[in-house]
Short mmCIF file of N, CA, C and O in Angstrom, two decimals:
data_model
loop_
_atom_site.label_atom_id
_atom_site.label_comp_id
_atom_site.label_asym_id
_atom_site.label_seq_id
_atom_site.Cartn_x
_atom_site.Cartn_y
_atom_site.Cartn_z
N MET A 1 -62.50 6.76 11.49
CA MET A 1 -61.00 6.69 11.47
C MET A 1 -60.53 7.78 11.40
O MET A 1 -60.71 8.72 10.92
N GLY A 2 -59.26 8.08 12.10
CA GLY A 2 -58.87 9.26 12.10
C GLY A 2 -57.45 9.17 11.07
O GLY A 2 -57.17 8.29 10.60
N ARG A 3 -57.19 10.44 10.59
CA ARG A 3 -56.17 10.43 9.42
C ARG A 3 -54.83 10.65 10.23
O ARG A 3 -54.65 11.17 11.19
N ALA A 4 -53.82 9.57 9.80
CA ALA A 4 -52.39 9.72 10.15
C ALA A 4 -51.73 11.02 9.77
O ALA A 4 -52.04 11.32 8.85
N THR A 5 -51.18 11.56 10.79
CA THR A 5 -50.41 12.80 10.37
C THR A 5 -48.92 12.62 10.60
O THR A 5 -48.26 12.04 11.31
N TRP A 6 -48.05 13.08 9.85
CA TRP A 6 -46.42 13.25 9.82
C TRP A 6 -46.18 14.14 10.79
O TRP A 6 -47.21 15.44 10.92
N PRO A 7 -45.02 13.93 11.56
CA PRO A 7 -44.64 15.12 12.29
C PRO A 7 -44.15 16.12 11.43
O PRO A 7 -43.91 16.01 10.23
N SER A 8 -44.07 17.00 12.30
CA SER A 8 -43.63 18.30 11.64
C SER A 8 -42.38 18.38 10.94
O SER A 8 -41.57 17.71 11.40
N THR A 9 -41.76 19.24 9.99
CA THR A 9 -40.53 19.17 9.57
C THR A 9 -39.59 19.46 10.60
O THR A 9 -38.74 18.77 10.49
N GLN A 10 -39.74 20.78 11.32
CA GLN A 10 -38.72 20.77 12.37
C GLN A 10 -38.79 19.57 13.53
O GLN A 10 -37.40 19.24 13.63
N ALA A 11 -39.97 18.78 13.70
CA ALA A 11 -39.74 17.51 14.62
C ALA A 11 -38.93 16.66 13.97
O ALA A 11 -37.91 16.03 14.75
N ARG A 12 -38.92 16.39 12.62
CA ARG A 12 -38.18 15.24 12.09
C ARG A 12 -36.92 15.55 11.98
O ARG A 12 -35.85 14.69 12.05
N SER A 13 -36.48 17.05 11.36
CA SER A 13 -35.26 17.65 11.52
C SER A 13 -34.54 17.21 12.97
O SER A 13 -33.36 16.81 13.05
N THR A 14 -35.45 17.32 13.86
CA THR A 14 -34.74 17.40 15.44
C THR A 14 -34.24 15.92 15.66
O THR A 14 -33.20 15.51 16.03
N GLU A 15 -35.33 14.96 15.21
CA GLU A 15 -35.05 13.86 15.40
C GLU A 15 -33.85 13.10 14.65
O GLU A 15 -33.16 12.26 15.34
N LYS A 16 -33.52 13.45 13.43
CA LYS A 16 -32.33 13.10 12.80
C LYS A 16 -31.30 13.52 13.18
O LYS A 16 -30.36 12.96 13.61
N THR A 17 -30.85 15.08 13.95
CA THR A 17 -30.37 15.56 14.65
C THR A 17 -29.97 14.80 15.66
O THR A 17 -28.46 14.58 16.14
N ILE A 18 -30.89 14.25 16.40
CA ILE A 18 -30.36 13.30 17.69
C ILE A 18 -29.94 12.08 17.52
O ILE A 18 -28.97 11.45 17.98
N LYS A 19 -30.62 11.76 16.34
CA LYS A 19 -29.92 10.26 16.01
C LYS A 19 -28.51 10.31 15.30
O LYS A 19 -27.49 9.41 15.84
N VAL A 20 -28.22 11.25 14.73
CA VAL A 20 -26.66 11.54 14.26
C VAL A 20 -25.80 11.92 15.40
O VAL A 20 -24.69 11.21 15.47
N ILE A 21 -26.52 12.54 16.49
CA ILE A 21 -25.32 12.68 17.45
C ILE A 21 -25.02 11.39 18.27
O ILE A 21 -24.10 11.10 18.83
N LYS A 22 -26.44 10.51 18.80
CA LYS A 22 -26.23 9.40 19.26
C LYS A 22 -25.19 8.58 18.28
O LYS A 22 -24.38 7.48 18.94
N MET A 23 -25.29 8.39 17.09
CA MET A 23 -24.34 7.61 16.32
C MET A 23 -22.76 8.03 16.49
O MET A 23 -22.16 7.30 16.43
N ALA A 24 -22.67 9.25 16.60
CA ALA A 24 -21.09 9.62 16.62
C ALA A 24 -20.62 9.38 18.00
O ALA A 24 -19.40 9.38 18.16
N GLN A 25 -21.50 8.90 18.88
CA GLN A 25 -20.81 8.45 20.25
C GLN A 25 -20.17 6.97 20.17
O GLN A 25 -19.64 6.61 20.94
N HIS A 26 -20.46 6.25 19.02
CA HIS A 26 -19.82 4.97 18.85
C HIS A 26 -18.67 4.98 17.53
O HIS A 26 -18.76 5.79 16.96
N GLY A 27 -17.77 3.86 17.45
CA GLY A 27 -17.05 3.75 16.28
C GLY A 27 -15.58 4.81 16.89
O GLY A 27 -15.44 4.96 17.85
N GLY A 28 -14.97 4.99 15.62
CA GLY A 28 -13.97 5.59 15.43
C GLY A 28 -12.83 5.09 16.34
O GLY A 28 -12.91 3.72 16.69
N LYS A 29 -11.71 5.62 16.50
CA LYS A 29 -10.50 4.86 17.06
C LYS A 29 -10.53 4.69 18.63
O LYS A 29 -10.97 5.69 19.20
N ARG A 30 -10.46 3.82 18.96
CA ARG A 30 -10.43 3.40 20.42
C ARG A 30 -9.09 2.77 20.60
O ARG A 30 -8.72 1.76 20.01
N ALA A 31 -8.68 2.74 21.94
CA ALA A 31 -7.53 2.24 22.42
C ALA A 31 -7.73 0.81 22.40
O ALA A 31 -8.93 0.20 22.94
N GLY A 32 -6.55 0.12 21.78
CA GLY A 32 -6.54 -1.42 22.10
C GLY A 32 -7.40 -2.11 20.90
O GLY A 32 -7.67 -3.13 20.94
N ALA A 33 -8.56 -1.31 20.24
CA ALA A 33 -9.19 -1.87 19.48
C ALA A 33 -8.60 -2.11 18.12
O ALA A 33 -7.51 -1.69 17.47
N GLY A 34 -8.88 -3.35 17.34
CA GLY A 34 -8.37 -3.69 16.03
C GLY A 34 -7.47 -4.67 16.14
O GLY A 34 -6.71 -5.06 17.19
N ARG A 35 -7.06 -5.07 15.01
CA ARG A 35 -5.61 -6.09 14.94
C ARG A 35 -4.39 -5.38 15.05
O ARG A 35 -4.04 -4.05 14.88
N LYS A 36 -3.35 -5.82 15.80
CA LYS A 36 -2.22 -5.30 16.30
C LYS A 36 -1.25 -5.07 14.99
O LYS A 36 -1.27 -5.64 14.22
N PRO A 37 -0.78 -3.79 14.97
CA PRO A 37 0.18 -3.68 13.98
C PRO A 37 1.40 -4.61 13.70
O PRO A 37 2.02 -5.22 14.56
N GLY A 38 1.40 -5.10 12.61
CA GLY A 38 2.49 -6.34 11.96
C GLY A 38 1.98 -7.50 12.16
O GLY A 38 2.63 -8.76 11.89
N SER A 39 0.93 -7.94 12.85
CA SER A 39 -0.01 -9.36 12.82
C SER A 39 -0.54 -9.61 11.41
O SER A 39 -0.72 -8.64 10.80
N VAL A 40 -0.42 -10.80 11.04
CA VAL A 40 -0.95 -11.39 10.06
C VAL A 40 -2.29 -11.64 10.08
O VAL A 40 -2.49 -12.75 11.08
N SER A 41 -3.28 -11.57 9.34
CA SER A 41 -4.51 -12.19 9.24
C SER A 41 -4.42 -13.80 8.93
O SER A 41 -3.55 -14.29 8.41
N LYS A 42 -5.59 -14.41 9.26
CA LYS A 42 -5.52 -15.94 9.30
C LYS A 42 -5.65 -16.27 7.62
O LYS A 42 -4.96 -17.15 7.47
N ALA A 43 -6.19 -15.65 7.16
CA ALA A 43 -6.38 -15.66 5.33
C ALA A 43 -5.02 -15.57 4.94
O ALA A 43 -4.72 -16.42 3.96
N LYS A 44 -4.28 -14.96 5.21
CA LYS A 44 -2.97 -14.69 4.53
C LYS A 44 -2.04 -15.93 5.22
O LYS A 44 -1.14 -16.14 4.28
N LYS A 45 -2.23 -16.23 6.50
CA LYS A 45 -1.26 -17.31 6.92
C LYS A 45 -1.68 -18.63 6.24
O LYS A 45 -0.86 -19.29 5.86
N ASP A 46 -3.01 -18.97 6.10
CA ASP A 46 -3.44 -20.21 5.27
C ASP A 46 -3.08 -19.96 3.82
O ASP A 46 -2.59 -21.09 3.49
N LEU A 47 -2.93 -18.97 3.18
CA LEU A 47 -2.38 -18.79 1.60
C LEU A 47 -1.12 -19.08 1.74
O LEU A 47 -0.37 -19.94 1.08
N ALA A 48 -0.24 -18.33 2.63
CA ALA A 48 1.17 -18.92 2.87
C ALA A 48 1.66 -20.24 3.01
O ALA A 48 2.36 -20.85 2.29
N ASP A 49 0.77 -20.92 3.72
CA ASP A 49 0.76 -22.29 3.99
C ASP A 49 0.61 -23.44 2.71
O ASP A 49 1.45 -24.01 2.48
N MET A 50 -0.42 -22.84 1.95
CA MET A 50 -0.76 -23.51 0.62
C MET A 50 0.42 -23.49 -0.28
O MET A 50 0.99 -24.10 -1.20
N ALA A 51 0.92 -22.08 -0.20
CA ALA A 51 1.98 -21.87 -1.22
C ALA A 51 3.16 -22.52 -0.96
O ALA A 51 3.87 -22.97 -1.69
N LYS A 52 3.54 -22.83 0.21
CA LYS A 52 4.82 -23.34 0.87
C LYS A 52 4.56 -24.70 0.20
O LYS A 52 5.88 -25.37 -0.14
N GLY A 53 3.48 -25.48 0.05
CA GLY A 53 3.40 -26.80 -0.56
C GLY A 53 3.75 -26.91 -1.96
O GLY A 53 4.15 -27.92 -2.44
N HIS A 54 3.94 -25.83 -2.61
CA HIS A 54 4.02 -25.70 -4.05
C HIS A 54 5.54 -24.89 -4.34
O HIS A 54 5.98 -24.86 -5.63
N ALA A 55 6.16 -24.67 -3.01
CA ALA A 55 7.40 -23.94 -3.36
C ALA A 55 8.73 -24.88 -4.16
O ALA A 55 9.37 -24.12 -5.05
N GLU A 56 8.85 -26.07 -4.15
CA GLU A 56 9.97 -27.02 -4.79
C GLU A 56 9.37 -26.79 -6.24
O GLU A 56 10.41 -26.70 -6.91
N THR A 57 8.19 -27.31 -6.76
CA THR A 57 8.08 -27.21 -7.90
C THR A 57 7.96 -25.42 -8.43
O THR A 57 8.61 -25.80 -9.70
N ALA A 58 7.67 -24.63 -7.93
CA ALA A 58 7.95 -23.15 -8.32
C ALA A 58 9.36 -23.09 -8.70
O ALA A 58 9.97 -22.55 -9.85
N LEU A 59 10.17 -23.41 -7.90
CA LEU A 59 11.76 -23.21 -7.79
C LEU A 59 12.26 -24.09 -9.26
O LEU A 59 12.93 -23.42 -9.87
N LYS A 60 11.63 -25.28 -9.15
CA LYS A 60 12.32 -26.03 -10.32
C LYS A 60 11.57 -25.36 -11.77
O LYS A 60 12.63 -25.41 -12.52
N THR A 61 10.74 -24.90 -11.60
CA THR A 61 10.03 -24.00 -12.71
C THR A 61 11.00 -23.02 -13.12
O THR A 61 11.27 -22.59 -14.35
N LEU A 62 11.61 -22.15 -12.04
CA LEU A 62 12.20 -21.01 -12.35
C LEU A 62 13.57 -21.42 -12.85
O LEU A 62 14.04 -20.58 -13.76
N VAL A 63 13.93 -22.39 -12.13
CA VAL A 63 15.33 -22.92 -12.79
C VAL A 63 15.22 -23.34 -14.28
O VAL A 63 16.17 -23.01 -15.06
N GLN A 64 14.26 -24.12 -14.64
CA GLN A 64 14.20 -24.54 -16.00
C GLN A 64 14.00 -23.37 -16.97
O GLN A 64 14.77 -22.96 -17.91
N ILE A 65 13.41 -22.36 -16.53
CA ILE A 65 13.30 -20.97 -17.34
C ILE A 65 14.46 -20.21 -17.39
O ILE A 65 14.72 -19.79 -18.44
N ALA A 66 15.18 -20.25 -16.33
CA ALA A 66 16.27 -19.54 -16.15
C ALA A 66 17.54 -20.15 -17.38
O ALA A 66 18.29 -19.42 -17.79
N GLU A 67 17.40 -21.75 -17.23
CA GLU A 67 18.35 -22.22 -17.95
C GLU A 67 17.97 -22.41 -19.49
O GLU A 67 18.72 -22.20 -20.54
N LYS A 68 16.64 -22.47 -19.73
CA LYS A 68 16.28 -22.72 -21.04
C LYS A 68 15.25 -21.72 -21.63
O LYS A 68 14.30 -22.32 -22.30
N GLY A 69 14.81 -20.85 -21.07
CA GLY A 69 13.84 -19.95 -21.32
C GLY A 69 13.99 -19.30 -22.84
O GLY A 69 15.06 -19.04 -23.39
N ASP A 70 12.56 -19.17 -23.52
CA ASP A 70 12.74 -18.78 -24.78
C ASP A 70 13.16 -17.41 -24.96
O ASP A 70 13.84 -16.92 -25.95
N SER A 71 13.06 -16.45 -24.08
CA SER A 71 13.38 -15.08 -24.17
C SER A 71 14.79 -14.79 -23.13
O SER A 71 14.36 -15.51 -22.04
N GLU A 72 15.57 -13.50 -23.53
CA GLU A 72 16.30 -13.43 -22.65
C GLU A 72 15.55 -12.67 -21.51
O GLU A 72 16.28 -12.92 -20.12
N ALA A 73 14.71 -12.12 -21.57
CA ALA A 73 13.66 -11.30 -20.36
C ALA A 73 13.15 -12.46 -19.50
O ALA A 73 13.24 -12.23 -18.23
N ALA A 74 12.83 -13.39 -19.90
CA ALA A 74 12.39 -14.66 -19.29
C ALA A 74 13.44 -15.10 -18.58
O ALA A 74 13.15 -15.47 -17.27
N ARG A 75 14.64 -15.34 -19.02
CA ARG A 75 15.57 -15.81 -18.27
C ARG A 75 16.21 -15.18 -17.04
O ARG A 75 16.49 -15.68 -15.91
N VAL A 76 16.42 -13.74 -17.28
CA VAL A 76 16.79 -12.84 -16.62
C VAL A 76 15.81 -12.81 -15.27
O VAL A 76 16.23 -12.69 -14.16
N SER A 77 14.65 -12.49 -15.78
CA SER A 77 13.37 -12.09 -14.54
C SER A 77 13.41 -13.57 -13.80
O SER A 77 13.41 -13.57 -12.64
N ALA A 78 13.79 -14.94 -14.29
CA ALA A 78 13.80 -16.28 -13.25
C ALA A 78 14.87 -16.18 -12.71
O ALA A 78 14.84 -16.64 -11.42
N ALA A 79 15.96 -15.78 -13.17
CA ALA A 79 17.39 -15.65 -12.43
C ALA A 79 17.09 -14.83 -11.07
O ALA A 79 17.55 -14.94 -10.04
N ASN A 80 16.70 -13.42 -11.49
CA ASN A 80 16.31 -12.65 -10.47
C ASN A 80 15.58 -13.09 -9.32
O ASN A 80 15.93 -12.90 -8.08
N ALA A 81 14.42 -13.93 -9.68
CA ALA A 81 13.55 -14.36 -8.59
C ALA A 81 14.24 -15.46 -7.76
O ALA A 81 14.17 -15.34 -6.52
N ILE A 82 15.19 -15.95 -8.41
CA ILE A 82 15.79 -17.32 -7.70
C ILE A 82 16.73 -16.48 -6.71
O ILE A 82 16.98 -16.98 -5.45
N LEU A 83 17.60 -15.94 -7.21
CA LEU A 83 18.43 -15.13 -6.24
C LEU A 83 17.71 -14.09 -5.09
O LEU A 83 18.17 -14.31 -3.70
N ASP A 84 16.67 -13.53 -5.31
CA ASP A 84 15.96 -12.94 -4.42
C ASP A 84 15.46 -13.98 -3.29
O ASP A 84 15.46 -13.48 -2.23
N ARG A 85 14.99 -15.39 -3.67
CA ARG A 85 14.54 -15.89 -2.59
C ARG A 85 15.58 -16.80 -2.16
O ARG A 85 15.69 -17.19 -0.79
N ALA A 86 16.71 -16.78 -2.42
CA ALA A 86 18.16 -17.31 -1.78
C ALA A 86 18.60 -16.48 -1.15
O ALA A 86 19.02 -16.90 -0.04
N TYR A 87 18.87 -15.19 -1.43
CA TYR A 87 19.68 -14.22 -0.59
C TYR A 87 19.04 -12.92 -0.08
O TYR A 87 19.50 -12.06 0.59
N GLY A 88 17.58 -12.96 -0.46
CA GLY A 88 16.88 -11.67 0.01
C GLY A 88 17.17 -10.64 -1.14
O GLY A 88 18.05 -10.62 -1.76
N ARG A 89 16.14 -9.66 -1.25
CA ARG A 89 16.31 -8.81 -2.06
C ARG A 89 17.28 -7.77 -1.70
O ARG A 89 17.51 -7.56 -0.40
N PRO A 90 17.91 -7.18 -2.85
CA PRO A 90 19.23 -6.38 -2.18
C PRO A 90 18.38 -5.17 -1.46
O PRO A 90 17.47 -4.60 -1.75
N PHE A 91 19.41 -4.33 -0.61
CA PHE A 91 18.86 -3.44 0.17
C PHE A 91 18.94 -2.05 -0.78
O PHE A 91 19.62 -1.75 -1.41
N GLN A 92 17.90 -1.46 -0.63
CA GLN A 92 18.00 0.03 -1.48
C GLN A 92 17.79 1.06 -0.25
O GLN A 92 17.16 1.33 0.36
N ALA A 93 18.86 1.65 -0.30
CA ALA A 93 19.21 2.98 0.29
C ALA A 93 18.44 4.13 0.08
O ALA A 93 18.17 4.53 -1.31
N THR A 94 18.23 5.18 0.94
CA THR A 94 17.88 6.43 0.52
C THR A 94 18.74 7.43 1.05
O THR A 94 19.16 7.25 2.08
N VAL A 95 18.67 8.60 0.56
CA VAL A 95 19.71 9.73 0.70
C VAL A 95 18.77 11.04 1.07
O VAL A 95 17.90 11.26 0.14
N THR A 96 18.88 11.61 2.01
CA THR A 96 18.46 12.82 2.23
C THR A 96 19.51 14.00 2.18
O THR A 96 20.69 13.82 2.84
N ALA A 97 19.11 14.91 1.30
CA ALA A 97 20.21 15.85 1.21
C ALA A 97 19.59 17.33 1.49
O ALA A 97 18.58 17.51 1.03
N THR A 98 20.59 18.37 1.69
CA THR A 98 19.87 19.78 2.14
C THR A 98 20.00 20.28 0.56
O THR A 98 20.51 19.87 -0.41
N VAL A 99 19.64 21.55 0.57
CA VAL A 99 19.45 22.15 -0.43
C VAL A 99 21.21 22.63 -1.04
O VAL A 99 21.44 22.52 -2.41
N GLU A 100 21.96 22.86 -0.07
CA GLU A 100 23.16 23.23 -0.44
C GLU A 100 23.98 22.08 -0.94
O GLU A 100 24.98 21.94 -1.73
N GLN A 101 23.60 20.57 -0.60
CA GLN A 101 24.09 19.29 -0.96
C GLN A 101 23.35 19.06 -2.25
O GLN A 101 24.13 17.95 -2.68
N ALA A 102 22.59 19.58 -2.82
CA ALA A 102 21.63 18.97 -3.78
C ALA A 102 22.76 19.16 -5.33
O ALA A 102 23.57 19.98 -5.46
N PRO A 103 22.52 18.16 -6.17
CA PRO A 103 23.32 17.97 -7.28
C PRO A 103 23.15 19.12 -8.17
O PRO A 103 22.14 19.79 -8.25
N GLU A 104 24.03 19.34 -8.97
CA GLU A 104 24.05 20.52 -9.97
C GLU A 104 23.05 20.33 -10.88
O GLU A 104 23.01 19.12 -11.43
N ALA A 105 22.31 21.21 -11.62
CA ALA A 105 21.22 20.97 -12.46
C ALA A 105 21.93 21.63 -13.82
O ALA A 105 22.71 22.57 -13.70
N PHE A 106 21.69 20.85 -14.94
CA PHE A 106 21.74 21.25 -16.25
C PHE A 106 20.74 21.76 -16.93
O PHE A 106 19.97 21.00 -17.31
N ASP A 107 20.63 23.18 -17.34
CA ASP A 107 19.46 23.57 -18.22
C ASP A 107 19.82 23.57 -19.66
O ASP A 107 18.85 24.22 -20.32
N GLY A 108 20.73 23.32 -20.25
CA GLY A 108 20.99 23.43 -21.54
C GLY A 108 22.11 24.33 -21.87
O GLY A 108 22.77 24.40 -22.77
N TRP A 109 22.14 25.46 -20.82
CA TRP A 109 23.32 26.49 -21.08
C TRP A 109 24.11 26.88 -20.06
O TRP A 109 25.19 27.31 -20.30
N SER A 110 23.46 26.65 -18.82
CA SER A 110 24.34 27.13 -17.71
C SER A 110 24.09 25.87 -16.69
O SER A 110 23.29 25.37 -16.74
N ILE A 111 25.19 25.84 -15.67
CA ILE A 111 25.06 24.57 -14.49
C ILE A 111 24.96 25.69 -13.53
O ILE A 111 25.86 26.76 -13.10
N GLY A 112 24.15 25.26 -12.54
CA GLY A 112 23.89 26.06 -11.41
C GLY A 112 23.10 24.86 -10.26
O GLY A 112 22.86 23.82 -10.59
N ARG A 113 23.40 25.39 -8.98
CA ARG A 113 22.71 24.77 -7.79
C ARG A 113 21.11 24.75 -8.12
O ARG A 113 20.88 25.71 -8.46
N LEU A 114 20.73 23.92 -7.51
CA LEU A 114 18.97 23.71 -7.65
C LEU A 114 18.60 24.38 -6.34
O LEU A 114 19.33 24.51 -5.18
N GLN A 115 17.79 25.56 -6.42
CA GLN A 115 17.19 26.15 -5.29
C GLN A 115 15.87 26.21 -5.12
O GLN A 115 15.00 25.86 -6.02
N PRO A 116 15.43 26.14 -3.80
CA PRO A 116 13.85 26.14 -3.56
C PRO A 116 13.17 27.21 -4.30
O PRO A 116 13.56 28.37 -4.35
N ASP A 117 11.95 26.86 -4.58
CA ASP A 117 11.01 28.10 -4.93
C ASP A 117 10.86 29.09 -3.92
O ASP A 117 10.35 28.60 -2.69
N THR A 118 10.93 30.47 -4.09
CA THR A 118 10.44 31.31 -3.18
C THR A 118 9.31 31.82 -3.11
O THR A 118 9.03 32.74 -2.23
N ASP A 119 8.48 31.33 -3.95
CA ASP A 119 6.98 31.83 -4.46
C ASP A 119 6.13 31.23 -3.00
O ASP A 119 6.10 30.33 -2.78
#
């Protein structure tokens, strides 16, 4: 019986390199692959359908909390949730300003315009 011999270290290293190169040829970003942007998964659709079955009960609960909740925070939160569902969430604007349009900063002693770091 002969004794089994392992490939040399150099041969094993070369085999691993070839395997890595072959693996690099698969995967990655491919045109047309994956779910399209904005599409909803089946699980999310199913969950939304189940939630819609409880919408009336949930709304009645929110109304009850808004009218008779134990704390003011709970009543305000429930009222906001009802308004969000009825009219949508309020629009939140974003403003982009240049350095010249930046608000004045108060450092405790002097007021001056904010300037970008020159470092």
